XYZ file of C-alpha atoms in Angstrom:
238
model
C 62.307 43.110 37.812
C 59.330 42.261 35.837
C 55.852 43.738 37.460
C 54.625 41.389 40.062
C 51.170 40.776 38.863
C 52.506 39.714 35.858
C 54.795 36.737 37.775
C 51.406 35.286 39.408
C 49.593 34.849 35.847
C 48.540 31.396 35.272
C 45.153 29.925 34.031
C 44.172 27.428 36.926
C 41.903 24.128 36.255
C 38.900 24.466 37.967
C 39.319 21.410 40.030
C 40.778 22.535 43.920
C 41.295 26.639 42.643
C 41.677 27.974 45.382
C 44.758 25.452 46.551
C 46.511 26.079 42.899
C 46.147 29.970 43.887
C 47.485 29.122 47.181
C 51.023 27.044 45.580
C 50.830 29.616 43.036
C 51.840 32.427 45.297
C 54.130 30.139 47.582
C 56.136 28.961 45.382
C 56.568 32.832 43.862
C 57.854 33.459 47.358
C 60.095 30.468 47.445
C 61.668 31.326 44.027
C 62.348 35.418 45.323
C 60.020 36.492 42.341
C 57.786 38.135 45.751
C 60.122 38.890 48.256
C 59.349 39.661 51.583
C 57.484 42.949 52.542
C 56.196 42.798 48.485
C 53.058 43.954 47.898
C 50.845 41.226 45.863
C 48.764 41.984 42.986
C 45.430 43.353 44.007
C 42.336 41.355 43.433
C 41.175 42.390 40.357
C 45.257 41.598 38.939
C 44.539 38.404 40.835
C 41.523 37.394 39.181
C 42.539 38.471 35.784
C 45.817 36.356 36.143
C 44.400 33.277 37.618
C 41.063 33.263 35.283
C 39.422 32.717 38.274
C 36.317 34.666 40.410
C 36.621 36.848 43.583
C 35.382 34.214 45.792
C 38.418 31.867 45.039
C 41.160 34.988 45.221
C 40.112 36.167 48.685
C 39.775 32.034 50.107
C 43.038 31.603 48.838
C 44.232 34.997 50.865
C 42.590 33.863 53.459
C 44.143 30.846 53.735
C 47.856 32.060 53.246
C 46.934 34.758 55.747
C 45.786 32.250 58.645
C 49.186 30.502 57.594
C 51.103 33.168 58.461
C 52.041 33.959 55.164
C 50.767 37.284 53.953
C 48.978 40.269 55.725
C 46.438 42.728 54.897
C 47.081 46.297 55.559
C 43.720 48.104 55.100
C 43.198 50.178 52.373
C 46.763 49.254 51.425
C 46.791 45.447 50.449
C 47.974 42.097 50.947
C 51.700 41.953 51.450
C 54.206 39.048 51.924
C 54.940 38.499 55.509
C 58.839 39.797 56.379
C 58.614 38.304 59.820
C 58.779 34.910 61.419
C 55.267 33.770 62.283
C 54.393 30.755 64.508
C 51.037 30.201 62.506
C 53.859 29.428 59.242
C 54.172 26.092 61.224
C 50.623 24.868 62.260
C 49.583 23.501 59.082
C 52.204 20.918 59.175
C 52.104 20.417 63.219
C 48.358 19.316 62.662
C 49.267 16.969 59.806
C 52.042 15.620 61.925
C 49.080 14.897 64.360
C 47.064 13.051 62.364
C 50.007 10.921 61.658
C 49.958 7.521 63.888
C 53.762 6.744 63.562
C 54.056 10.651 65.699
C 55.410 9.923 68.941
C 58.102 7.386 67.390
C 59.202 9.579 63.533
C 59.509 12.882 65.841
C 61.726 11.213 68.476
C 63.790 10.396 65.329
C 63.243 14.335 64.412
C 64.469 15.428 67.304
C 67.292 12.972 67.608
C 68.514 13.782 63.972
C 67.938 18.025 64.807
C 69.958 17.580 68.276
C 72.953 15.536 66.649
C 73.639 18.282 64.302
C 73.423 20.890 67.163
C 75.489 19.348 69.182
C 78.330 18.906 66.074
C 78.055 22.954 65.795
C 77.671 23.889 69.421
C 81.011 21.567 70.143
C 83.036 23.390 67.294
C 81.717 26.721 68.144
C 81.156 26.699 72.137
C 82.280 30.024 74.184
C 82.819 30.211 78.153
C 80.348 32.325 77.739
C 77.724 30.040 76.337
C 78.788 27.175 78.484
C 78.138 28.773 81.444
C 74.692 30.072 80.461
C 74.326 26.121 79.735
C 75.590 25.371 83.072
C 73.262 27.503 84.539
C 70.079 25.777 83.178
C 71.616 22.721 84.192
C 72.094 23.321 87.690
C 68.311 24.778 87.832
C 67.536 21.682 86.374
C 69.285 19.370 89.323
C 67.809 21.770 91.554
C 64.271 21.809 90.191
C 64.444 18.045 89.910
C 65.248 17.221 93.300
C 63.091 18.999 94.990
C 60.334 17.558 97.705
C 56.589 17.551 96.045
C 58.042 18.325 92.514
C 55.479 18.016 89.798
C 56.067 16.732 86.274
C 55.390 20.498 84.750
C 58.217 22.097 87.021
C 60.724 19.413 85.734
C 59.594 19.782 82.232
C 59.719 23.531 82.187
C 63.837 23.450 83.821
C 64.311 20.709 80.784
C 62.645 22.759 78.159
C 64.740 25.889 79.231
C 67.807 23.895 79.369
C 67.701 22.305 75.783
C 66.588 25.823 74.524
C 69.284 27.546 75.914
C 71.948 24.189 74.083
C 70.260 25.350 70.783
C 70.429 29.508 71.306
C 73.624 28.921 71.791
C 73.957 28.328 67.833
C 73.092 31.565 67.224
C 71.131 29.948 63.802
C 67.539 31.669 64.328
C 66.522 28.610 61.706
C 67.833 26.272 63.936
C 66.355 27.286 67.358
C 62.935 28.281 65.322
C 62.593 24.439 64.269
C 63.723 23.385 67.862
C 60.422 25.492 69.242
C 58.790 23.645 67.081
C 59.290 20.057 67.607
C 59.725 21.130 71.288
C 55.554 21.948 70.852
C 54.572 19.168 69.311
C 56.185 16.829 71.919
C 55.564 18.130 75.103
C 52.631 16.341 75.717
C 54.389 12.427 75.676
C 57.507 14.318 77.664
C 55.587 15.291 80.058
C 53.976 11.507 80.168
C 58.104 10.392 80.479
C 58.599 12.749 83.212
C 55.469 11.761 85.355
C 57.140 7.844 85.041
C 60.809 8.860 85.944
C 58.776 10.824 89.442
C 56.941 7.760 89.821
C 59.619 4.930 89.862
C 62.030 7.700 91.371
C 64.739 7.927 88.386
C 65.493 11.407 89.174
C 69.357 10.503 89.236
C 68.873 8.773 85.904
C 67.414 11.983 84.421
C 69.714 14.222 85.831
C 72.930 11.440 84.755
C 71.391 11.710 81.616
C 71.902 15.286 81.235
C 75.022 15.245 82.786
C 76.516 13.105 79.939
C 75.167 16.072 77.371
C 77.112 18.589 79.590
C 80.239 16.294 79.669
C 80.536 16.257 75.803
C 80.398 20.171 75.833
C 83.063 20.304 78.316
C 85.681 17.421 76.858
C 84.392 18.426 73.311
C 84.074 15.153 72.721
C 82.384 14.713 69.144
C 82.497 10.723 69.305
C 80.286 10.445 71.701
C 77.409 12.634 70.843
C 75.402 9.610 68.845
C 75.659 7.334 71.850
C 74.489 9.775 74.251
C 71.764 11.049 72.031
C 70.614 7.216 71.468
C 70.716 6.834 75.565
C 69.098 9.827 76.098
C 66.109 9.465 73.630
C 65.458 5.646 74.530
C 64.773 6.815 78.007
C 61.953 9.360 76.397
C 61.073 6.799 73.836
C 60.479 3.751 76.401
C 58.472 6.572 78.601
């Protein structure tokens, strides 16, 4: 394999530098010429490659490092990240924000995300699994019915229920996304949750539920759009 300063050598326009050195190095990483754990080429390397001065080499670090991206070992170097980092995520959770369409494109997200889980978690389901589903579910009925609930208690049993639907993939991609989306929309959930305590829909919520855990049982892949679309409406009319 060729010497890795030598695959990060490209003269960069001086117009937005230190964002070409930034898609420079990402895109090495996406293509597997720096794999993770690789060492990148030290500053000076850096600099010599890019045609560019110190200032823009350690912004650009800087930047890739508050992504989650890279990080610096003293006296070592800069290396490619081999783990999972939640920072990887927050530059495109904040642009999400700023988006006005949010609250309606990621109910679509999460629609679209939950339709394929439920496909794989139906074809791949275990007694073991669907009990450990069960289990959140009957929390949830218990958590919902209670006297003097508050909207956070319900939200936390319905966040650990649909976590525990998408471990039960076993695809660390999968349930890594799910956290994700699951962040990003907690604050209008909870908003939905405070209505269904206020016009007393707990049955509704918990029926709603119930239909997800009927699917699982009778493995019934027909149904799984239907119940999504009922299920989301009630969060999306919230």
């Amino acid at each position: 394999m060729p010497e890795k300063k030598n695959l990060l050598k490209k003269r960069l326009h001086k117009d937005s530098v230190v964002n070409q050195v930034v898609k420079q190095i990402t895109d090495s990483i996406i293509a597997g010429n720096l794999q993770p754990g690789d060492k990148l080429p030290t500053e000076p390397e850096l600099c010599e490659n890019f045609g560019i001065g110190r200032n823009s080499v350690r912004e650009a670090i800087k930047i890739l490092e508050a992504y989650g991206v890279v990080y610096i070992k003293r006296a070592e170097g800069t290396f490619v990240n081999d783990t999972y980092n939640h920072k990887m995520l927050d530059p495109m959770l904040y642009g999400i924000l700023l988006d006005k369409n949010m609250r309606i494109d990621i109910i679509q997200v999460r629609k679209v995300l939950d339709t394929g889980m439920l496909y794989q978690i139906i074809g791949g389901i275990t007694d073991e699994k669907m009990n450990q589903i069960l289990k959140k579910f009957d929390n949830l009925k218990t958590v919902v019915l209670s006297e003097n609930v508050t909207a956070k208690q319900v939200l936390q049993a319905d966040v650990d229920f649909h976590l525990t639907l998408v471990e039960s993939t076993e695809n660390p991609i999968l349930c890594n996304i799910h956290e994700y989306v699951d962040r990003i929309t907690t604050p209008s959930r909870e908003k939905t949750v405070e209505l269904v305590l206020e016009k007393n829909q707990k049955e509704t919520f918990i029926l709603l539920h119930q239909k997800i855990i009927n699917l699982l049982l009778e493995k019934n892949y027909q149904k799984i759009e239907s119940v999504l679309a009922e299920h989301y409406q009630f969060w999306a009319e919230g």
